[in-house]
Tab-separated table of C-alpha atoms in Angstrom:
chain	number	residue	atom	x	y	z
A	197	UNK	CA	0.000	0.000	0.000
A	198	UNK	CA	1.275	3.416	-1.294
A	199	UNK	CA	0.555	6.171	1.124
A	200	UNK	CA	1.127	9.775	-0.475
A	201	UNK	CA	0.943	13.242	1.492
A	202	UNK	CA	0.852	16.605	-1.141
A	203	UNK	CA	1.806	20.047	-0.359
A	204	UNK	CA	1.084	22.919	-1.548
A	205	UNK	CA	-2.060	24.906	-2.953
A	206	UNK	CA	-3.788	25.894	-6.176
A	207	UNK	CA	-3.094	24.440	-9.749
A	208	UNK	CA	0.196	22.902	-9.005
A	209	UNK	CA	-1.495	20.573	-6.360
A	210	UNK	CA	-3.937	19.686	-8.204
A	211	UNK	CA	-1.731	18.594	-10.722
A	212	UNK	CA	0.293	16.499	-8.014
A	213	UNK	CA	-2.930	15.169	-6.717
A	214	UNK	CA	-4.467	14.064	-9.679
A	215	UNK	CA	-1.132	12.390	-10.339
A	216	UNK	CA	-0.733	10.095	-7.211
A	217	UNK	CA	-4.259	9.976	-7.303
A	218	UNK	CA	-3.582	7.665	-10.258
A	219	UNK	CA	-1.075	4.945	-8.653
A	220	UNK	CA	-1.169	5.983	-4.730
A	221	UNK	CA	-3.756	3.986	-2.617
A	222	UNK	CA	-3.831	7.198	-0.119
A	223	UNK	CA	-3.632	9.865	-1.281
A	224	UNK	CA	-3.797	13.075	1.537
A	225	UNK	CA	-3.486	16.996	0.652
A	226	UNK	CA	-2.018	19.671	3.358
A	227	UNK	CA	-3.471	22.480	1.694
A	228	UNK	CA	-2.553	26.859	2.122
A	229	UNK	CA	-4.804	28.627	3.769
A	230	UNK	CA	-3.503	32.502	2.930
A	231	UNK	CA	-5.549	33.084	-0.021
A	232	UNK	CA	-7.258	36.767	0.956
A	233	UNK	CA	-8.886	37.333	-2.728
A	234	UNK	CA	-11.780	36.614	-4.190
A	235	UNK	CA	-14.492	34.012	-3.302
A	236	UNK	CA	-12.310	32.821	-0.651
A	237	UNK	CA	-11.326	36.575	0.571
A	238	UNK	CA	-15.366	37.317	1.205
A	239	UNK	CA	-15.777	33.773	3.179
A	240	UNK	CA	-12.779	34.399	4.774
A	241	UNK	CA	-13.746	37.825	5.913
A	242	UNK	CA	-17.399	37.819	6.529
A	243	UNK	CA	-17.414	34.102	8.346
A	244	UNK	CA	-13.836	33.882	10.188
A	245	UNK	CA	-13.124	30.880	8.269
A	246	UNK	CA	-9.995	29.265	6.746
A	247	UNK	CA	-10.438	30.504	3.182
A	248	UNK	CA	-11.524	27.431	0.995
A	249	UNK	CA	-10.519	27.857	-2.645
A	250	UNK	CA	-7.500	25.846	-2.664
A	251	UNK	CA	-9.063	23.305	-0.355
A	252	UNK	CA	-12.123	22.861	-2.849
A	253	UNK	CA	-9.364	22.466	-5.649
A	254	UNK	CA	-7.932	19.731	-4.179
A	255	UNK	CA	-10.956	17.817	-3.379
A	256	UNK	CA	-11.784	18.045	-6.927
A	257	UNK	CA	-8.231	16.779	-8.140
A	258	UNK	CA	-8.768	13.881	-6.129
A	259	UNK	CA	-12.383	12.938	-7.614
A	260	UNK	CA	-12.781	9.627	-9.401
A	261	UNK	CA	-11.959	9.873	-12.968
A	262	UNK	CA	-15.250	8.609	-14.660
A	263	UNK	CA	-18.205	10.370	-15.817
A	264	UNK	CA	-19.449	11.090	-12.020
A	265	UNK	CA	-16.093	12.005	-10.814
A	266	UNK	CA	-16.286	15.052	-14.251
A	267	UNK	CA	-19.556	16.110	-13.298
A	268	UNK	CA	-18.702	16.584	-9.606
A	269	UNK	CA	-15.413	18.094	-10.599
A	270	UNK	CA	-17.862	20.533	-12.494
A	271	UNK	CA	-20.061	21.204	-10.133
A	272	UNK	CA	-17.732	21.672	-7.497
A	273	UNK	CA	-15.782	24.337	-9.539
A	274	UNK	CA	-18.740	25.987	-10.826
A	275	UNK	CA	-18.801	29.600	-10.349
A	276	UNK	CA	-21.834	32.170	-10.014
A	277	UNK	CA	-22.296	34.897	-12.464
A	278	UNK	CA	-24.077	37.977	-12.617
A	279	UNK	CA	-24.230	41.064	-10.287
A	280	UNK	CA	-26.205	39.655	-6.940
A	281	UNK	CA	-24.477	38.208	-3.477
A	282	UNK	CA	-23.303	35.219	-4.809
A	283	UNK	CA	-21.732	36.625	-8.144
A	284	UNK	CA	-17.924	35.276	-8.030
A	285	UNK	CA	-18.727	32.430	-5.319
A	286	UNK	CA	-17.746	29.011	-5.972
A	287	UNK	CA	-20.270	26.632	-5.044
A	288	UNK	CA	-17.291	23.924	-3.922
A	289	UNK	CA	-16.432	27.023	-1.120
A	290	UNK	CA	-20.183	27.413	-0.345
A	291	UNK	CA	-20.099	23.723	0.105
A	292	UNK	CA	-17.435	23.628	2.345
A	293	UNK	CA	-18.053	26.947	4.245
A	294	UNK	CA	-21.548	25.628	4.903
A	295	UNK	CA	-19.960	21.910	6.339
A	296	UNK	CA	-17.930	24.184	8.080
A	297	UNK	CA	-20.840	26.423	10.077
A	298	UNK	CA	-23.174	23.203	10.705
A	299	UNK	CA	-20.161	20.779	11.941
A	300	UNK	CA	-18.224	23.450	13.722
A	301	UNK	CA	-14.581	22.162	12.676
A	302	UNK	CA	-12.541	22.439	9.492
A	303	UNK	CA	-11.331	18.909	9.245
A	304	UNK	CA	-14.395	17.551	9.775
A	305	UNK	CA	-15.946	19.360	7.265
A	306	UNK	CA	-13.472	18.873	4.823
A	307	UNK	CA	-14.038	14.730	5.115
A	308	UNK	CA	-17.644	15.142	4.866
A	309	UNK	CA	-17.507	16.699	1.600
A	310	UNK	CA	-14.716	14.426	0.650
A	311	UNK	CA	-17.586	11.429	1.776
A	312	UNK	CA	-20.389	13.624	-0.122
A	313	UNK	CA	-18.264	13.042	-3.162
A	314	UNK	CA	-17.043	9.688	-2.863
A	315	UNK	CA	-13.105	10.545	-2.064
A	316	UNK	CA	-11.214	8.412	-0.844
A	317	UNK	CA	-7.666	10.388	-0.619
A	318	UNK	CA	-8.085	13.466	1.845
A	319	UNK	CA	-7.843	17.338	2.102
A	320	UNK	CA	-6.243	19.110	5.162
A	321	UNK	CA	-5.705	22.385	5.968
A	322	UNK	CA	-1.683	23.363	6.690
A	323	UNK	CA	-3.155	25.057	9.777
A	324	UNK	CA	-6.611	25.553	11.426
A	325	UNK	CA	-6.779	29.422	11.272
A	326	UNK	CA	-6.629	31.539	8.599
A	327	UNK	CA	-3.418	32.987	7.832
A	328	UNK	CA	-1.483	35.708	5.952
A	329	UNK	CA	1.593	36.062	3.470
A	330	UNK	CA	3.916	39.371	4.371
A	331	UNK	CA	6.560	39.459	1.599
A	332	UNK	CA	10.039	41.762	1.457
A	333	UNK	CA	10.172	42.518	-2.048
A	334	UNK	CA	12.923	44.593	-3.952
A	335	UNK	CA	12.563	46.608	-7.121
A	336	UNK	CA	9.057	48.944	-6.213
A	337	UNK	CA	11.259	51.838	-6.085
A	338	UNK	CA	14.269	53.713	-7.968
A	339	UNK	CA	16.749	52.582	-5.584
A	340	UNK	CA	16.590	48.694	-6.267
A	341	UNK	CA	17.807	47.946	-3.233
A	342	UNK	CA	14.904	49.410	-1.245
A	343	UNK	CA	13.364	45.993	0.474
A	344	UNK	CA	9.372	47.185	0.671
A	345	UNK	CA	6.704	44.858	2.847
A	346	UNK	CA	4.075	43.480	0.774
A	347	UNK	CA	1.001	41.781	2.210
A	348	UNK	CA	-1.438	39.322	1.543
A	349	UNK	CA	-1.663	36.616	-1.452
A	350	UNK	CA	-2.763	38.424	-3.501
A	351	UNK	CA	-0.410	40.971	-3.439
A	352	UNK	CA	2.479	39.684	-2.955
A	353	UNK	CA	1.527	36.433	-6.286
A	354	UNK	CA	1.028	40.413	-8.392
A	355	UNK	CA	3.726	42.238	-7.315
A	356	UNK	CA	5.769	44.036	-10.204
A	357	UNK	CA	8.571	43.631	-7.551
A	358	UNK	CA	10.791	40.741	-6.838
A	359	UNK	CA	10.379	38.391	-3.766
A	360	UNK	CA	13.128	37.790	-1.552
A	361	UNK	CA	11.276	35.986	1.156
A	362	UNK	CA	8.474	35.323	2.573
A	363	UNK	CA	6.900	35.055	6.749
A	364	UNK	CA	3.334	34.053	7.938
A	365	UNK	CA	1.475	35.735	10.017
A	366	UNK	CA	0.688	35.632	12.530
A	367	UNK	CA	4.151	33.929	13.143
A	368	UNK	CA	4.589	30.140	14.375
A	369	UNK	CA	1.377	29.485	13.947
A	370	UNK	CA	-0.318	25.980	14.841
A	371	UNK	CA	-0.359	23.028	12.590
A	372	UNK	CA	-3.429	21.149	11.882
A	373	UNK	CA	-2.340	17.830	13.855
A	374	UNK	CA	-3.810	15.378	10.728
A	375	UNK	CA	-1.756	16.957	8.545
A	376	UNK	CA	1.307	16.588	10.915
A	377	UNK	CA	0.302	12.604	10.906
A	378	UNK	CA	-0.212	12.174	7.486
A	379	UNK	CA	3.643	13.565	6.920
A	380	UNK	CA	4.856	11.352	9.138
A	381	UNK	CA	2.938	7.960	8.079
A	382	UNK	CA	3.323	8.646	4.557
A	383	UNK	CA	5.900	6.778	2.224
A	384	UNK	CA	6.224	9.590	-0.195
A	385	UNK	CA	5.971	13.633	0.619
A	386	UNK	CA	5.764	16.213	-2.496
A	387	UNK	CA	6.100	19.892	-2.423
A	388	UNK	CA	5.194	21.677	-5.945
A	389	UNK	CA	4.785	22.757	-7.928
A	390	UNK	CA	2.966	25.770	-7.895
A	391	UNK	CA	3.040	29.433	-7.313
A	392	UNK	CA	6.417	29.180	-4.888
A	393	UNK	CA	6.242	32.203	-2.608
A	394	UNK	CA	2.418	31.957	-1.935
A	395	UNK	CA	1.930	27.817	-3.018
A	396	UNK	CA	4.950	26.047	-1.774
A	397	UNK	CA	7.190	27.926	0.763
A	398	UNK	CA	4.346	28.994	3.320
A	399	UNK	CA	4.343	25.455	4.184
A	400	UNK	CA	7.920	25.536	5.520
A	401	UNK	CA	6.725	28.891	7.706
A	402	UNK	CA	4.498	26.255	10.323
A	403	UNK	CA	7.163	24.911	12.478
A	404	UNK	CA	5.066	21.635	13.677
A	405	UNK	CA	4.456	21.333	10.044
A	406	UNK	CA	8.429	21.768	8.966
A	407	UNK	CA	9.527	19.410	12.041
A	408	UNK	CA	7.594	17.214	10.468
A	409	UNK	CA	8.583	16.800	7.018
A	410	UNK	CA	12.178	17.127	8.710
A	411	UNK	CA	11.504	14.108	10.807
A	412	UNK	CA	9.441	11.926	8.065
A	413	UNK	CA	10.811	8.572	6.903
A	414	UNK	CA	9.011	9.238	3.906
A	415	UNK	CA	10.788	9.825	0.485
A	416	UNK	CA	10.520	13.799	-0.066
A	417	UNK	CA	10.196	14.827	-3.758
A	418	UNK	CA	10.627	18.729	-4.528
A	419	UNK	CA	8.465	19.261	-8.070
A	420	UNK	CA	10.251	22.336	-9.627
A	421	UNK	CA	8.089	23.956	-12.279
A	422	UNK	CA	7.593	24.777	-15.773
A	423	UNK	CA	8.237	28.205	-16.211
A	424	UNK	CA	8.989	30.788	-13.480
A	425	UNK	CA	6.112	32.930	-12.871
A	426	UNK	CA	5.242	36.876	-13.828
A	427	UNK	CA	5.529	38.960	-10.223
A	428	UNK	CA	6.344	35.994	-7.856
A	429	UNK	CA	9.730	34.108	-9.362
A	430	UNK	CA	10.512	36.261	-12.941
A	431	UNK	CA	14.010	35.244	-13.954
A	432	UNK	CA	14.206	32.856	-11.755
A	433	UNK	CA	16.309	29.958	-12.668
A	434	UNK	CA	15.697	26.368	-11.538
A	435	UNK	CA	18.538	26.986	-8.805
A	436	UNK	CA	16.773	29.701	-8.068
A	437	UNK	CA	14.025	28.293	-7.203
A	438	UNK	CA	16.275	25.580	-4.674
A	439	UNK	CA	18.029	28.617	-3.232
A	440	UNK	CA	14.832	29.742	-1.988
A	441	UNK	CA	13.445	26.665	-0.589
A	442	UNK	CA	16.715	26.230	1.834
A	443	UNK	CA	16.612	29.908	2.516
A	444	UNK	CA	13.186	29.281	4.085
A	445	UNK	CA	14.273	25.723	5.732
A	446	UNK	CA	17.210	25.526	6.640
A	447	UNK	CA	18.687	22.306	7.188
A	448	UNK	CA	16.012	20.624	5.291
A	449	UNK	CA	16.610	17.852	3.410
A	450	UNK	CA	15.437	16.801	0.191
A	451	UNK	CA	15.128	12.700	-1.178
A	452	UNK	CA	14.486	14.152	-4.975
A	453	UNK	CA	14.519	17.313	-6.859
A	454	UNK	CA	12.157	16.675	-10.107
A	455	UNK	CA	12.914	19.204	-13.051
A	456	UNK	CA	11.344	18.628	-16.534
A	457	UNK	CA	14.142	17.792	-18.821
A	458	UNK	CA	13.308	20.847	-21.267
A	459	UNK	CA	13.575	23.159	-17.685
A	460	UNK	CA	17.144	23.178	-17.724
A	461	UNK	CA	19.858	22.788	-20.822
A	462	UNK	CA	23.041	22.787	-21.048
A	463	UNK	CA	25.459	20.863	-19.282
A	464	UNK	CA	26.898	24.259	-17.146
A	465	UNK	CA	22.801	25.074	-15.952
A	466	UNK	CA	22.612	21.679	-14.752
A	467	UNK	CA	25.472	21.589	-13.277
A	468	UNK	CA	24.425	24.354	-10.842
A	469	UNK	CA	21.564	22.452	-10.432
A	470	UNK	CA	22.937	19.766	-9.686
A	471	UNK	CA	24.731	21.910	-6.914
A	472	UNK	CA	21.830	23.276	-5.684
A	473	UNK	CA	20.257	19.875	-5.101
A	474	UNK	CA	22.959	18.557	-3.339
A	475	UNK	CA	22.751	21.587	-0.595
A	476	UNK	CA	19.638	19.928	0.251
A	477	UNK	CA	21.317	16.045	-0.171
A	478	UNK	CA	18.819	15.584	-3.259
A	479	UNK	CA	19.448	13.883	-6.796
A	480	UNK	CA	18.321	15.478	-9.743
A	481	UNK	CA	15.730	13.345	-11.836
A	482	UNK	CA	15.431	14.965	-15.293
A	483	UNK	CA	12.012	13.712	-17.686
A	484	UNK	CA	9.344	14.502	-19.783
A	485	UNK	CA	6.508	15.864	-16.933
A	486	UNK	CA	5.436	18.474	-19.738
A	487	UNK	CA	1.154	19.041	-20.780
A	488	UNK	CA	-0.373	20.500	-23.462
A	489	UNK	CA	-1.003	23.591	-22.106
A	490	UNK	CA	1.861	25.394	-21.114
A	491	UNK	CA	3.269	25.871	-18.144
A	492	UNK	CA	1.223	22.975	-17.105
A	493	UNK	CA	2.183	19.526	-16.056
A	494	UNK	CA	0.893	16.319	-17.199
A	495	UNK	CA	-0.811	14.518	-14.604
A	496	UNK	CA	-0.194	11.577	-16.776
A	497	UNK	CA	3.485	12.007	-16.996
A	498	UNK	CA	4.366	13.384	-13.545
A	499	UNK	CA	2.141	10.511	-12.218
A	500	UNK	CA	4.811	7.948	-13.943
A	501	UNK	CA	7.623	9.801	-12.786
A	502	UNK	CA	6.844	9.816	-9.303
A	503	UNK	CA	5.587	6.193	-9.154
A	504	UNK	CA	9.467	5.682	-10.786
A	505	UNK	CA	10.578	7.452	-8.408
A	506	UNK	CA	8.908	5.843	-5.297
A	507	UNK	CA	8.609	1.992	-7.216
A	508	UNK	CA	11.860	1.988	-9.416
A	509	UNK	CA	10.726	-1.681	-10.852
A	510	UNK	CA	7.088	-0.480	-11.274
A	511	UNK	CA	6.778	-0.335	-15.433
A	512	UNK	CA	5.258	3.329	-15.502
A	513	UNK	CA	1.767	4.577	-16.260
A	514	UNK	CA	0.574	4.221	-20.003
């Protein structure tokens, strides 16, 4: 029995969802909860609640993948139009907000929509209050090397500035204790992709949460992406991207750095990379995780890759 445990929020866990979802026989999300825009902003704001976008993502990358599964995936995601209170709401967050009034606990509402839906993997929040992203960011004035506080997700995954690094606040805050087991049982842990600043490194900000994935026995994977991303990471290089991670967790270690072999060419780029990875003790596994669309992954592809990673004599996904 495979047990996997995802981090991370948004687009890039869903793509690491649906692909363990594929192989894994658990499959458990630790989910962001920092988002302050949107659907999830008003929730957030008018009921106290942990915001629930990225939560309602995941439990929608983890649906089954048959005609049911599409249909719940669609009306999960489905968004209201037009001008009156509930223009911009995502039923999937009404869903969960509601679970979340009537049972009077975010866990438990987040496994009885997963049971509503027939899930069988499971979405946790990173921590059981609702949280926020102050970044310093360089670049928002003449003098470049003016370092200017920028706060909230929003914010800081627009600024025209560059990111240097990242706190929560308010600081040290508690872990959600599932998702603290789930790292620890699991056999495989995966952070990213996804939007780093705001996706993958506000994970590594909850100390329970970073002891843990310290501590696990499980086989940590580090899922660079595609492309680096307009406001958050532009110009960032692959060993870029690694430089931030340890800058955020220090002596963390890393099993597996996964770069998509069009990512980084050139025998001096990957040699830095190389570099990089072995800062945090990780090998560098170079394939094909590329979609259609892009900047995308494949859930197909990044699904084989991690089962080769985790079941080297395991003949791939077709």
């Amino acid at each position: 029995m495979t047990s996997i445990t995802c981090l991370g929020g948004g687009h890039g866990l869903f793509a690491t969802l649906r692909a363990a979802n594929s192989f894994a026989d658990q499959v458990t999300a630790v989910v962001t909860v920092a988002d302050d825009g949107g659907s999830s902003g008003r929730i957030r704001r008018e009921l106290g609640q942990i915001p629930p976008g990225d939560l309602r993502m995941a439990l929608a990358a983890l649906l089954t993948p048959d005609d049911r599964g599409q249909m719940l995936e669609e009306v999960l995601q489905h968004r209201f139009g037009g001008t009156g209170a509930l223009a911009g709401h995502a039923l999937g967050n009404l869903l969960i907000a509601g679970l979340n009034s009537v049972l009077g606990d975010d866990v438990a509402a987040l496994d009885e929509a997963a049971r509503m839906c027939g899930i069988q993997g499971r979405v946790l929040p990173m921590s059981p209050q609702p949280l926020d992203i102050e970044a310093e960011v360089v670049g928002l004035d003449d003098d470049a090397r003016v370092v200017r506080p920028v706060r909230g997700q929003v914010a800081v995954a627009t600024t025209p500035g560059q990111v240097r690094r990242i706190r929560l606040i308010p600081e040290h805050p508690p872990a959600t204790p599932e998702a603290i087991e789930s790292i620890r049982s699991a056999d495989m842990v995966t952070m990213g992709p996804g939007s780093w600043f705001t996706s993958v490194l506000p994970h590594l900000q909850v100390p329970d949460l970073a002891a843990a994935i310290k501590a696990t026995d499980a086989h940590k994977v580090l899922v660079l992406n595609l492309v680096s991303e307009p406001g958050e990471t532009a110009g960032f290089s692959a060993e870029r991207h690694i430089h931030m991670f340890a800058q955020h967790a220090p002596e963390m270690t890393v099993d597996t750095v996964l770069v998509d072999e069009s990512m980084v060419q050139g025998k001096t780029e990957r040699r830095f990379l190389e570099r990089a990875a072995a800062g945090l003790k990780a090998n560098v596994v170079y394939t094909d995780v590329q979609g259609d669309s892009t900047g995308r992954h494949s859930h197909e592809k990044l699904g084989a890759a991690l089962q080769t990673v985790i079941q080297p004599e395991a003949p791939g996904l077709d």
